[in-house]
Coordinates of C-alpha atoms in Angstrom, one line a residue:
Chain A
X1 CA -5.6 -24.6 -26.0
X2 CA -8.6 -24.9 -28.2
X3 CA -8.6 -21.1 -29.8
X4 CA -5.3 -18.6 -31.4
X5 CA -4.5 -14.9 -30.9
X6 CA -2.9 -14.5 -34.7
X7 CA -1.0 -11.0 -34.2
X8 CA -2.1 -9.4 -38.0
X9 CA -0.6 -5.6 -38.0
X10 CA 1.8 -3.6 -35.4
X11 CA 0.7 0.2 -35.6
X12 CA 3.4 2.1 -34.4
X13 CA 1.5 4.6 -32.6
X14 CA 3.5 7.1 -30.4
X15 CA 6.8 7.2 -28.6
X16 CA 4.9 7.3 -25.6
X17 CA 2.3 5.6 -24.2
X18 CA -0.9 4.6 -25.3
X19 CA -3.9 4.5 -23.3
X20 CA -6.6 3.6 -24.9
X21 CA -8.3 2.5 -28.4
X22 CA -12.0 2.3 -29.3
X23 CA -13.6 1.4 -33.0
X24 CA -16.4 3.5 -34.5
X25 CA -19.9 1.4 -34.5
X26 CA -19.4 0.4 -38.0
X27 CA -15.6 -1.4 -37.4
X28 CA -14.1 0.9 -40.1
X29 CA -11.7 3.5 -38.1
X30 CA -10.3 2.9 -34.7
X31 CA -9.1 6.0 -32.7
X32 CA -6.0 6.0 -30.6
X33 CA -4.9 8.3 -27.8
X34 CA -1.9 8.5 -25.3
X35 CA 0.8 10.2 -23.2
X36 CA 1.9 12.2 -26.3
X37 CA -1.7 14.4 -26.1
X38 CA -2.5 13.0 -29.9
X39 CA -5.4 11.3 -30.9
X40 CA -5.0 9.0 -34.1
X41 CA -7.6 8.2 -36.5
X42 CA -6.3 4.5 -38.2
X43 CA -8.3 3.2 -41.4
X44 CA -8.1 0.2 -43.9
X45 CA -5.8 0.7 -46.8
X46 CA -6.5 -1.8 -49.4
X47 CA -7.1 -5.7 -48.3
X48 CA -5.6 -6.3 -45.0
X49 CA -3.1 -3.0 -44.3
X50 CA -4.5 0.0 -41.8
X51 CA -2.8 3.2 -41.8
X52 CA -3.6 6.6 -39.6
X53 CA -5.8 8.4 -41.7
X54 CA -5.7 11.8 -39.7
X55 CA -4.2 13.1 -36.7
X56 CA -6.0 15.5 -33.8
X57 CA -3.7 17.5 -32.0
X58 CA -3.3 20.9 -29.6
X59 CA -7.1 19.7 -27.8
X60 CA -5.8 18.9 -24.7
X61 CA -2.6 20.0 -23.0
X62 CA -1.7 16.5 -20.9
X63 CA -2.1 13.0 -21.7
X64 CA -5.4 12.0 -23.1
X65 CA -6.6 9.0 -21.0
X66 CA -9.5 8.2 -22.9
X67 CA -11.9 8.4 -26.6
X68 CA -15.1 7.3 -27.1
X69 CA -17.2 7.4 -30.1
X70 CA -21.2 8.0 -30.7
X71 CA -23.3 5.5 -32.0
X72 CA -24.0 7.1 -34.9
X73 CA -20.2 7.5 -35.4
X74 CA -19.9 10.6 -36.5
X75 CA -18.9 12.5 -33.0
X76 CA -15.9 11.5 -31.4
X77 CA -15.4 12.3 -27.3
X78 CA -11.7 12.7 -25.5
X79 CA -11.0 12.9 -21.9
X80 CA -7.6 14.3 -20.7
X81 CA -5.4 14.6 -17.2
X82 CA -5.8 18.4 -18.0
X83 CA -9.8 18.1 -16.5
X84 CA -11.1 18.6 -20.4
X85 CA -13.5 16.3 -22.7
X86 CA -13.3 17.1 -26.1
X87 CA -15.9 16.6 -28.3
X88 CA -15.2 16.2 -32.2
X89 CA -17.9 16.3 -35.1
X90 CA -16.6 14.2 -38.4
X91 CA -16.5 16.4 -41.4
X92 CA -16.0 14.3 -44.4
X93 CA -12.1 12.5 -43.5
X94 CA -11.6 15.0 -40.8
X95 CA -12.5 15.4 -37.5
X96 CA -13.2 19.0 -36.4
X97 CA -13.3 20.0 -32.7
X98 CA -16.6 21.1 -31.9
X99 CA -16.9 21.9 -27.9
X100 CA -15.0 21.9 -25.0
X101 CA -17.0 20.2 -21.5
X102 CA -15.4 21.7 -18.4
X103 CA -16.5 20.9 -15.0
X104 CA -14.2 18.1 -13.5
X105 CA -11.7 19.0 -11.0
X106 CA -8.7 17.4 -12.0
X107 CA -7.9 14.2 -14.0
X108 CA -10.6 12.8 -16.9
X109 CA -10.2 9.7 -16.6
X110 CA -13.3 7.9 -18.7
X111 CA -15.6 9.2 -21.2
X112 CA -19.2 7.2 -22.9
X113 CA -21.6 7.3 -25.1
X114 CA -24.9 5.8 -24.0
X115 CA -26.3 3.9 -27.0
X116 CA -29.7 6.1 -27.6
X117 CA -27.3 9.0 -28.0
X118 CA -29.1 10.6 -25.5
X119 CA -26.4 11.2 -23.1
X120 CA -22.3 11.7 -22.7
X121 CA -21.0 10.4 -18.9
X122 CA -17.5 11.0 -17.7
X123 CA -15.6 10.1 -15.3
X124 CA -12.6 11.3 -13.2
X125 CA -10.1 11.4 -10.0
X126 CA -12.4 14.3 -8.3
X127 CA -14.4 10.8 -7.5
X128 CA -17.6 12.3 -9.4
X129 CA -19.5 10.7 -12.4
X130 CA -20.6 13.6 -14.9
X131 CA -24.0 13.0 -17.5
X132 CA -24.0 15.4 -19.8
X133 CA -27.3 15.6 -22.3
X134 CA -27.5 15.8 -26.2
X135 CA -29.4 18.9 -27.3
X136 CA -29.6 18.6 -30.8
X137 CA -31.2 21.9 -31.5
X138 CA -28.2 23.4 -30.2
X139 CA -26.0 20.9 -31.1
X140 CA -24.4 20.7 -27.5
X141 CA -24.4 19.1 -24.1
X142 CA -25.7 20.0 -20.9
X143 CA -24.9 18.8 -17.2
X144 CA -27.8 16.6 -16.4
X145 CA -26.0 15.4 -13.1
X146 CA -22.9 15.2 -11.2
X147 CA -23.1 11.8 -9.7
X148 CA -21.1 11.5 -6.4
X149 CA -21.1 8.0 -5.0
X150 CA -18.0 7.0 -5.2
X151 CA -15.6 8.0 -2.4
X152 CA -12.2 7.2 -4.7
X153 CA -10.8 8.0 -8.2
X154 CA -13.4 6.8 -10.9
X155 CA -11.4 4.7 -13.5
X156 CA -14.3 3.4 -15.8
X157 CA -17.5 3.9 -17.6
X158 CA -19.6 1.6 -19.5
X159 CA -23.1 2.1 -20.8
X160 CA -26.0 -0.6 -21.1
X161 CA -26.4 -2.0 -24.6
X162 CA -29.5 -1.0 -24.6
X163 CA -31.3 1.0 -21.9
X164 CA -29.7 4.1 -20.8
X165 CA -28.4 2.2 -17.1
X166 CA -24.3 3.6 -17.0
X167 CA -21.8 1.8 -15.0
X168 CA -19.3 2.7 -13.2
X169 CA -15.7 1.4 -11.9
X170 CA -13.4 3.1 -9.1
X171 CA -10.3 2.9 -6.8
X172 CA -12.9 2.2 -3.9
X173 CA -13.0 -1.3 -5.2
X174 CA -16.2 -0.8 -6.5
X175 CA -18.8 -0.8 -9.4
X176 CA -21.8 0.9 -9.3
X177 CA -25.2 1.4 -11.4
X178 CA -26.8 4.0 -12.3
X179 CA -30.6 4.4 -13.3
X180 CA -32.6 7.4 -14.4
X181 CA -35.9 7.9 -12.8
X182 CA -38.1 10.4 -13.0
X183 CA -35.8 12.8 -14.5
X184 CA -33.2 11.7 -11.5
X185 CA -30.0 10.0 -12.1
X186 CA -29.4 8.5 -9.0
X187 CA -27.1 4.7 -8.0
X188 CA -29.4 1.8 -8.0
X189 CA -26.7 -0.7 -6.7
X190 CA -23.6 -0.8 -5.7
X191 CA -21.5 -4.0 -6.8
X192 CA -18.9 -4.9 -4.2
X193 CA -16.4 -8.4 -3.8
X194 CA -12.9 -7.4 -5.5
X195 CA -10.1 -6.5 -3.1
X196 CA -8.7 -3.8 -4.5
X197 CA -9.1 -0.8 -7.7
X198 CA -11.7 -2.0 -10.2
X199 CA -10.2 -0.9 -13.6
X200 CA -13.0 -1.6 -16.3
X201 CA -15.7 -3.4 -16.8
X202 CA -18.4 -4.4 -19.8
X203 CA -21.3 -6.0 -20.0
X204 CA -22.5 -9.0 -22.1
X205 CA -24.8 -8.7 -25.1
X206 CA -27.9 -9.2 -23.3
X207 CA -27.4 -6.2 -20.7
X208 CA -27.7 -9.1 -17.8
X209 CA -24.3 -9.8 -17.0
X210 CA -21.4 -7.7 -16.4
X211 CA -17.8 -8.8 -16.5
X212 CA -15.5 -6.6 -14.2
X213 CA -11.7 -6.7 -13.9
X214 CA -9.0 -5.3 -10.9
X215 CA -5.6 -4.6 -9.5
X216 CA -6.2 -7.9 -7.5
X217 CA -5.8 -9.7 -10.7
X218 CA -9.2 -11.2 -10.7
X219 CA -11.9 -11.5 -13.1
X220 CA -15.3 -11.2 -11.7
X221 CA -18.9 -11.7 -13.8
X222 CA -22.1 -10.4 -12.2
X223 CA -25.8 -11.4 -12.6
X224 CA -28.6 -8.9 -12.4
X225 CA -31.6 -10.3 -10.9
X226 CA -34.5 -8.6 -11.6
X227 CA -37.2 -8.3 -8.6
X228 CA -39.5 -11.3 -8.3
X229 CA -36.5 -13.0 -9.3
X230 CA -37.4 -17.2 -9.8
X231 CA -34.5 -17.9 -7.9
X232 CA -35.6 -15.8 -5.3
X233 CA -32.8 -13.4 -4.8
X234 CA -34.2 -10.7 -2.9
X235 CA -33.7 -7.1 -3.9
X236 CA -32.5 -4.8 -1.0
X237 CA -34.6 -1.6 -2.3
X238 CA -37.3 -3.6 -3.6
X239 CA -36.8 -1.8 -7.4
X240 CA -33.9 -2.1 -8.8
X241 CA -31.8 -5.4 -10.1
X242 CA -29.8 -6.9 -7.8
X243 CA -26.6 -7.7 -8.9
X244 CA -24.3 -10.7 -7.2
X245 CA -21.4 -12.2 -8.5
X246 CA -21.5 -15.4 -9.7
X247 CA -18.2 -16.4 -11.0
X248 CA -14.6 -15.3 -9.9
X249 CA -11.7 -16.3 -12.7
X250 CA -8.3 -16.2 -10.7
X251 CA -4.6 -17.5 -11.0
X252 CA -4.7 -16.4 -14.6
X253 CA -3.1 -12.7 -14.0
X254 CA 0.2 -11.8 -12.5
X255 CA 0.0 -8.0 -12.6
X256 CA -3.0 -6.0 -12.6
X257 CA -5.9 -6.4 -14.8
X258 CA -6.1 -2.5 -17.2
X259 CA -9.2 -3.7 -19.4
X260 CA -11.7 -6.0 -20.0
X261 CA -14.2 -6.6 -23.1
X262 CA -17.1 -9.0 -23.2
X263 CA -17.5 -9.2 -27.2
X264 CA -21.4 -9.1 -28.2
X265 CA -20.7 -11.0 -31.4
X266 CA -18.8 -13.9 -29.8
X267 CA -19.3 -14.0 -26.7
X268 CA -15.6 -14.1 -25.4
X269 CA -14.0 -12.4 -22.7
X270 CA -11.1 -10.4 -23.4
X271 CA -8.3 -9.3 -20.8
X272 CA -5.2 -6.8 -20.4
X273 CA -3.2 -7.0 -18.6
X274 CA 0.0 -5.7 -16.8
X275 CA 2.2 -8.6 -17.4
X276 CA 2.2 -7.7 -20.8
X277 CA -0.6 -10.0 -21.8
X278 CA -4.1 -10.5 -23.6
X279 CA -6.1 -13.8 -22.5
X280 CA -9.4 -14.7 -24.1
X281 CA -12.1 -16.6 -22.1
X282 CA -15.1 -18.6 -23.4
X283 CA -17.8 -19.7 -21.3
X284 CA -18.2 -23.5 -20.8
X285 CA -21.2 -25.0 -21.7
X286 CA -23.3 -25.8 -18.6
X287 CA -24.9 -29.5 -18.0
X288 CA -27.0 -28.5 -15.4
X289 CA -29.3 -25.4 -16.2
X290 CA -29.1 -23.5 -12.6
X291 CA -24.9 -24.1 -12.5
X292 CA -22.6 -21.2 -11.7
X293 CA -21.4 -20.2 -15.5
X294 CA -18.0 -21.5 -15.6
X295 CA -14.9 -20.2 -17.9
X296 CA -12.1 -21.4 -19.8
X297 CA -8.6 -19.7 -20.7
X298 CA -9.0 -20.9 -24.6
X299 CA -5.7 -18.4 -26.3
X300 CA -3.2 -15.9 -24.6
X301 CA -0.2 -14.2 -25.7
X302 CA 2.2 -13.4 -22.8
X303 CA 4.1 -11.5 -24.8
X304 CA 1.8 -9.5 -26.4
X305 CA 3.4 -6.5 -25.9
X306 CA 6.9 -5.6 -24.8
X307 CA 5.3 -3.3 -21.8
X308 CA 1.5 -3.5 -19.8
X309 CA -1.8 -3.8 -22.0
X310 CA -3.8 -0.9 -21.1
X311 CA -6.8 -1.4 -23.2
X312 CA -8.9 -3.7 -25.7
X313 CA -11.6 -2.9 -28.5
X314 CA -13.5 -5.8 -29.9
X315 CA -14.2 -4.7 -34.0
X316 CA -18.0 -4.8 -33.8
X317 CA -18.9 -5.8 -36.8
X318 CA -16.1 -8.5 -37.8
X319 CA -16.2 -11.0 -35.2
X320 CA -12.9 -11.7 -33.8
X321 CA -11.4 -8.7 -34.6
X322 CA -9.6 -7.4 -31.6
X323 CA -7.2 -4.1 -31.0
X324 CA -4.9 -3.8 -27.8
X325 CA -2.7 -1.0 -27.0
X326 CA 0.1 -0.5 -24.2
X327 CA 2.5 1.5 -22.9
X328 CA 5.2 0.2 -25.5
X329 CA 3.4 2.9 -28.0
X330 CA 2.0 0.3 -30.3
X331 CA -1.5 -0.3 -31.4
X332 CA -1.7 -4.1 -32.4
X333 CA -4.9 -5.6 -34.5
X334 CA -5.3 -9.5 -33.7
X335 CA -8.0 -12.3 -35.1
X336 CA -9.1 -14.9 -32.5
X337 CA -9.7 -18.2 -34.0
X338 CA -11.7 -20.8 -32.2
X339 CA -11.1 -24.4 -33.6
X340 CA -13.4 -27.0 -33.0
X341 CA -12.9 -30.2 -31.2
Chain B
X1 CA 1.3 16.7 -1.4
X2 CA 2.9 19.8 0.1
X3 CA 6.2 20.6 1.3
X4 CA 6.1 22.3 4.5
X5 CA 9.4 24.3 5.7
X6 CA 9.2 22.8 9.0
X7 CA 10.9 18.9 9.4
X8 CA 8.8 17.0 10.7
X9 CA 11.4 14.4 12.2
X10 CA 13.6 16.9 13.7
X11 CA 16.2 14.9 15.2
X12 CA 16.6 12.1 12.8
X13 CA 18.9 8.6 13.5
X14 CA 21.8 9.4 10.8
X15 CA 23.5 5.7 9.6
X16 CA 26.7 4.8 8.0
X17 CA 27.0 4.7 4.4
X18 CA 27.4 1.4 2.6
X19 CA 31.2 0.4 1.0
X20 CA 30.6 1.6 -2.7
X21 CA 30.5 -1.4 -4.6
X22 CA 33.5 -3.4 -5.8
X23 CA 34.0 -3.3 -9.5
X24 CA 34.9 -6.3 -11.1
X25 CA 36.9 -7.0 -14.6
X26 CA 34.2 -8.9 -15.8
X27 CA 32.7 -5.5 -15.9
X28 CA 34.7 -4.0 -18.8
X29 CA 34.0 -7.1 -20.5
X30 CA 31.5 -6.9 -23.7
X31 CA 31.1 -11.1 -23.7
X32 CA 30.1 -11.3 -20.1
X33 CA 26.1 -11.2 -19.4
X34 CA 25.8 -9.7 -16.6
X35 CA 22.5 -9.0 -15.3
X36 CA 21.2 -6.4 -13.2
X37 CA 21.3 -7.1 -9.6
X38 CA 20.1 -6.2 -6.0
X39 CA 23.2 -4.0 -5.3
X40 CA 22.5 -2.2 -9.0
X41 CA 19.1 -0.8 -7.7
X42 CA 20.4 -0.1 -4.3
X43 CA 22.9 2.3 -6.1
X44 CA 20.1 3.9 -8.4
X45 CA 18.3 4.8 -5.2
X46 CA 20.5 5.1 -2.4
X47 CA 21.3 8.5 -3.3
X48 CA 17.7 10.1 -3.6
X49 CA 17.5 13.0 -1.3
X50 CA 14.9 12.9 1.7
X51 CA 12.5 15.8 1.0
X52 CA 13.2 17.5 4.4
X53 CA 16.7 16.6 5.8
X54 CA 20.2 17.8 3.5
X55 CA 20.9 13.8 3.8
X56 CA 20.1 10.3 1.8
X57 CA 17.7 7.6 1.8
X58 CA 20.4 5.2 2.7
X59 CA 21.9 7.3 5.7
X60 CA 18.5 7.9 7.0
X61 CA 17.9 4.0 6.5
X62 CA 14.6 4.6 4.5
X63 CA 16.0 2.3 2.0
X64 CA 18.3 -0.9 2.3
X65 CA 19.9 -3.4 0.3
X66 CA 17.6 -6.1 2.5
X67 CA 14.3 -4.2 1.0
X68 CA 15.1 -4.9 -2.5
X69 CA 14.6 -8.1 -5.0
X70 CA 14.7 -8.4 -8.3
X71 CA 13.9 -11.3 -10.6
X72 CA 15.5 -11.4 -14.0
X73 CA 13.4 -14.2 -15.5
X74 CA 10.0 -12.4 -14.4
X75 CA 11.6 -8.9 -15.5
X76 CA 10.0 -7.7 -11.5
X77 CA 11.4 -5.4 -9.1
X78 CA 10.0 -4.9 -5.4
X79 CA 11.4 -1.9 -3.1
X80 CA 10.2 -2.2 0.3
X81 CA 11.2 1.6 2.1
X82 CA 11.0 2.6 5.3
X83 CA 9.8 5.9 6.5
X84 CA 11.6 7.7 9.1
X85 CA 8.6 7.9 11.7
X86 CA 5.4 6.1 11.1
X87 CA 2.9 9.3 10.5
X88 CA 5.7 10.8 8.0
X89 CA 3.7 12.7 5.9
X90 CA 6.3 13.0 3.2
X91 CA 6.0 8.8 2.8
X92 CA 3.7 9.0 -0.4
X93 CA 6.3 11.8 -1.5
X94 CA 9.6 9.4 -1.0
X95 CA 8.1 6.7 -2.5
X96 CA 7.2 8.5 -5.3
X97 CA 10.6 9.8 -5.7
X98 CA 12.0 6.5 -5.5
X99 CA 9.1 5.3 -8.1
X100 CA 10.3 8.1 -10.7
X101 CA 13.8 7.5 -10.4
X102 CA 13.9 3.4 -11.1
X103 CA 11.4 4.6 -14.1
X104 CA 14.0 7.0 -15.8
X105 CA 16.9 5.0 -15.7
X106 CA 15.9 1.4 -15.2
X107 CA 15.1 -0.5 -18.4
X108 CA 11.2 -0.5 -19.2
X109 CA 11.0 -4.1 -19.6
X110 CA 11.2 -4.2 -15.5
X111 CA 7.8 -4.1 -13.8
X112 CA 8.4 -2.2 -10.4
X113 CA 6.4 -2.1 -7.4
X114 CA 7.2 0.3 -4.3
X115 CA 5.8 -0.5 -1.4
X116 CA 6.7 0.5 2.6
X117 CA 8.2 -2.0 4.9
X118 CA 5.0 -3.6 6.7
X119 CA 4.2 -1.8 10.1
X120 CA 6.3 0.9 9.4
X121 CA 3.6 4.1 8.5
X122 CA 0.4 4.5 9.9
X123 CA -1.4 4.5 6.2
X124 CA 0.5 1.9 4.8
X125 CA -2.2 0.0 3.2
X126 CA -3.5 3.5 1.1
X127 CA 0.1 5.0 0.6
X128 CA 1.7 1.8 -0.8
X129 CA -2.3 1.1 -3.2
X130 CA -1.3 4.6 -4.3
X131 CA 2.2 4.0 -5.5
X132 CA 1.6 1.3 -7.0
X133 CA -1.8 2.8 -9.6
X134 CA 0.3 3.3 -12.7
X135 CA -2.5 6.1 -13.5
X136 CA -2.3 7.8 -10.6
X137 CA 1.9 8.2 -10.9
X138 CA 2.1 9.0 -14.4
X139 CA -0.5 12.2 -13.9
X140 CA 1.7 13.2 -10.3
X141 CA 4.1 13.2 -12.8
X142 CA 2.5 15.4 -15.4
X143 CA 1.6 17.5 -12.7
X144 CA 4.8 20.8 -12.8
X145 CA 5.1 21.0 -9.1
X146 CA 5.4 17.6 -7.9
X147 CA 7.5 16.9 -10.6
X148 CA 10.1 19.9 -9.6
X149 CA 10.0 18.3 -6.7
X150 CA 10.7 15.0 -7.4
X151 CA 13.3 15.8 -9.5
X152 CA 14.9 17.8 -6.4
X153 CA 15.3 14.7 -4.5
X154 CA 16.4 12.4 -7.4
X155 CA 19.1 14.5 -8.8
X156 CA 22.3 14.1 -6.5
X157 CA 25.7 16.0 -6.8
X158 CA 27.5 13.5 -6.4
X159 CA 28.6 11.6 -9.9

């Protein structure tokens, strides 16, 4: 293989599972949440060490499936089992616990920040997709639509880079898009070829490509087309992108796929997985200018931890930099090299 | 997921209980690797209570020793159950119960997938993509009143 996955720091996390880990915008703190209803702030400690700098607890009264922070990195969101999102204001090293956002039925299982900090979306098992509204006056958020298209559990939420266009990933084996218009949230296009529970997704750098991951252990990327597309891919409402999928990366994953990151400073794919492994993908370099894109497994670790890897963070500003956490209660910080040939 | 008071399979077929299993000397012995098998998991699960009836899995031949595989080397075990009539509506609920019980006492290296015998339930295809959503289990799990009832099935008298 032509790249390494260097294992630099074991966090020991929890005695229970962890679900997910996300890094601030600025790559300084990553936050950690679990089975054990605790949310963990870790920070650098000299050179190379991280250690948890603080600890949120009694927010949330089951596991918390989910964190997200604001672009501006100074509010932090959680999303529980218990229906709750929490929403946490930094206050110097602490994080203080601002509002509570109730509406969803049952299970959180996603929360986002779009990148304008306009708007919060969540996402949960009542099958509904939640956009909640920054007033900054008030310093709070506001329904601004309850977004039912799904007909199954929502698993996954992932904002644009740079427009305010949310997607979304579900049990009903699909992804769908979401636009604002006119004032309207409303689905643009729905994006359906995987066989069974779509568990995340992310798109590129660029906003044009998606990269989506599922229980039927495949890897999919999609291509918007915009309308009056050159290659003359037709647009079914005569608006919106059209989005097809243009590359399907299987026999790689023997359990299903938790998480998947497409990291804007590298462009590498990142995977978790629940055969304990992480797998990073590069895109081969195409010969012919209108090819299918084409990727290549360049490092893995199939023992990356001792249980399944439920979720990935790319650091954003050190390229490389990637955190994985699993249900082995361990938060592991890697660097992906790429050697040259 | 309720429990209604009424059975739904009234007159169920009962079925002989297997021998208990022959213990070896090898299995007093610290030196021997001995590897979990087929038969161990049969033994974890025969004994889980069906929701409805005052008898087990194995008399009621939901599970067998035929539905099970393990494989050591990929750390994976598959249970294949079968529910007593084919629009059971206690199937999610027995699988579960079998889920939850291979979770607590098998080691969590193993991965384990539950799944019903094909053509045996009606909504095999949604039952068996439900037992097997690792998200979806842990929260039935969380949740106070499944997990009372759960634990009803999976804790025997028996030692």
């Amino acid at each position: 293989m032509i790249g390494e996955l260097i294992e630099l720091q074991t966090l020991e996390a929890s005695d229970d599972r962890i679900w997910c880990v996300a890094w601030n915008p600025t790559g300084t703190l990553l936050a950690s949440c679990g089975s054990d209803k605790i949310i963990k702030i870790w920070g650098r400690e000299g050179e190379r060490n991280w250690i948890c700098k603080s600890t949120m607890t009694d927010s949330h009264t089951r596991s918390i499936r989910s964190v997200a922070w604001s672009y501006c990195g100074n509010r932090l969101a959680s999303g529980g089992f218990d229906a709750k999102v929490s929403i946490w204001e930094r206050q110097g090293q602490e994080f203080v616990l601002q509002t509570t956002l109730e509406g969803h039925e049952n299970e959180v299982k996603d929360v986002a920040f779009s990148r304008s900090g306009l708007y919060l979306a969540t996402c949960g098992r009542d099958k509904s997709v939640w956009i909640w509204e920054y007033n900054e006056e008030e310093n709070d958020f506001a329904c601004a639509a309850v977004l039912t298209t799904h007909t199954q559990d929502v698993k996954n939420l992932k904002w644009h880079p740079q427009k305010d266009i949310l997607a979304s990933c579900s049990y009903d084996d699909t992804i769908k898009i979401y636009i604002e218009d006119s004032d309207d949230w409303s689905c643009a296009s729905s994006l359906e070829s995987h066989t069974s529970t779509v568990w995340a997704c992310d798109f590129d750098a660029t906003g044009k490509r998606l990269v989506s991951c599922s229980d039927d252990k495949t890897v999919k990327i999609w291509q918007a087309y915009e309308k009056n597309n050159q290659q003359g891919i037709r647009s079914t409402n005569g608006v919106y992108p059209v989005w097809k999928c243009v590359c399907t990366i299987s026999g790689y994953h023997k359990q299903p796929i938790y998480d998947v990151k497409w990291c804007p400073l590298t462009g590498l794919i990142a995977t978790a997985c629940g055969d304990n492994s992480i797998r990073i993908f590069r895109e081969e370099e195409s010969k012919q200018t209108d090819a299918p894109p084409s990727f290549s497994l360049i490092a893995s670790n199939t023992h990356a931890h001792s249980q399944d890897v439920n979720r990935l963070s790319f650091n954003p500003k050190e390229a490389g930099l990637l955190a994985s956490c699993s249900d082995d209660g361990t938060v592991k910080l890697w660097r992906i090299e790429q050697k040259l040939i | 997921m309720e429990v209604s008071s009424e059975p739904q399979n009234l007159n169920p077929t009962i079925y002989e209980r297997s021998e208990e299993r022959i213990v070896q000397e090898s299995d007093y012995d610290n030196d021997v690797r001995d590897e979990i098998d087929r038969r161990e998991i049969f033994d974890l699960i025969r004994s889980i209570n069906d929701p409805e009836h005052p008898l087990t899995l194995e008399e009621l031949h939901v599970v067998d020793l035929d539905g099970i595989t393990i494989d050591n080397q990929a750390n994976t075990v598959q249970v294949q159950f079968r529910p007593t009539i084919p629009h059971c509506s206690m199937a999610t609920l027995i699988g579960l119960s079998i889920r939850a019980k291979l979770l607590y006492t098998l080691p969590t290296r193993y991965k384990v997938g539950v799944n019903i015998y094909e053509g045996a339930h009606i909504q095999e295809s949604q039952i068996n993509k439900q037992l097997n959503d690792k998200e979806r289990v842990t929260a039935a799990l969380e949740n106070k009143h499944l997990c009372a009832v759960v634990n009803r099935c999976i804790t025997t008298s028996e030692s």
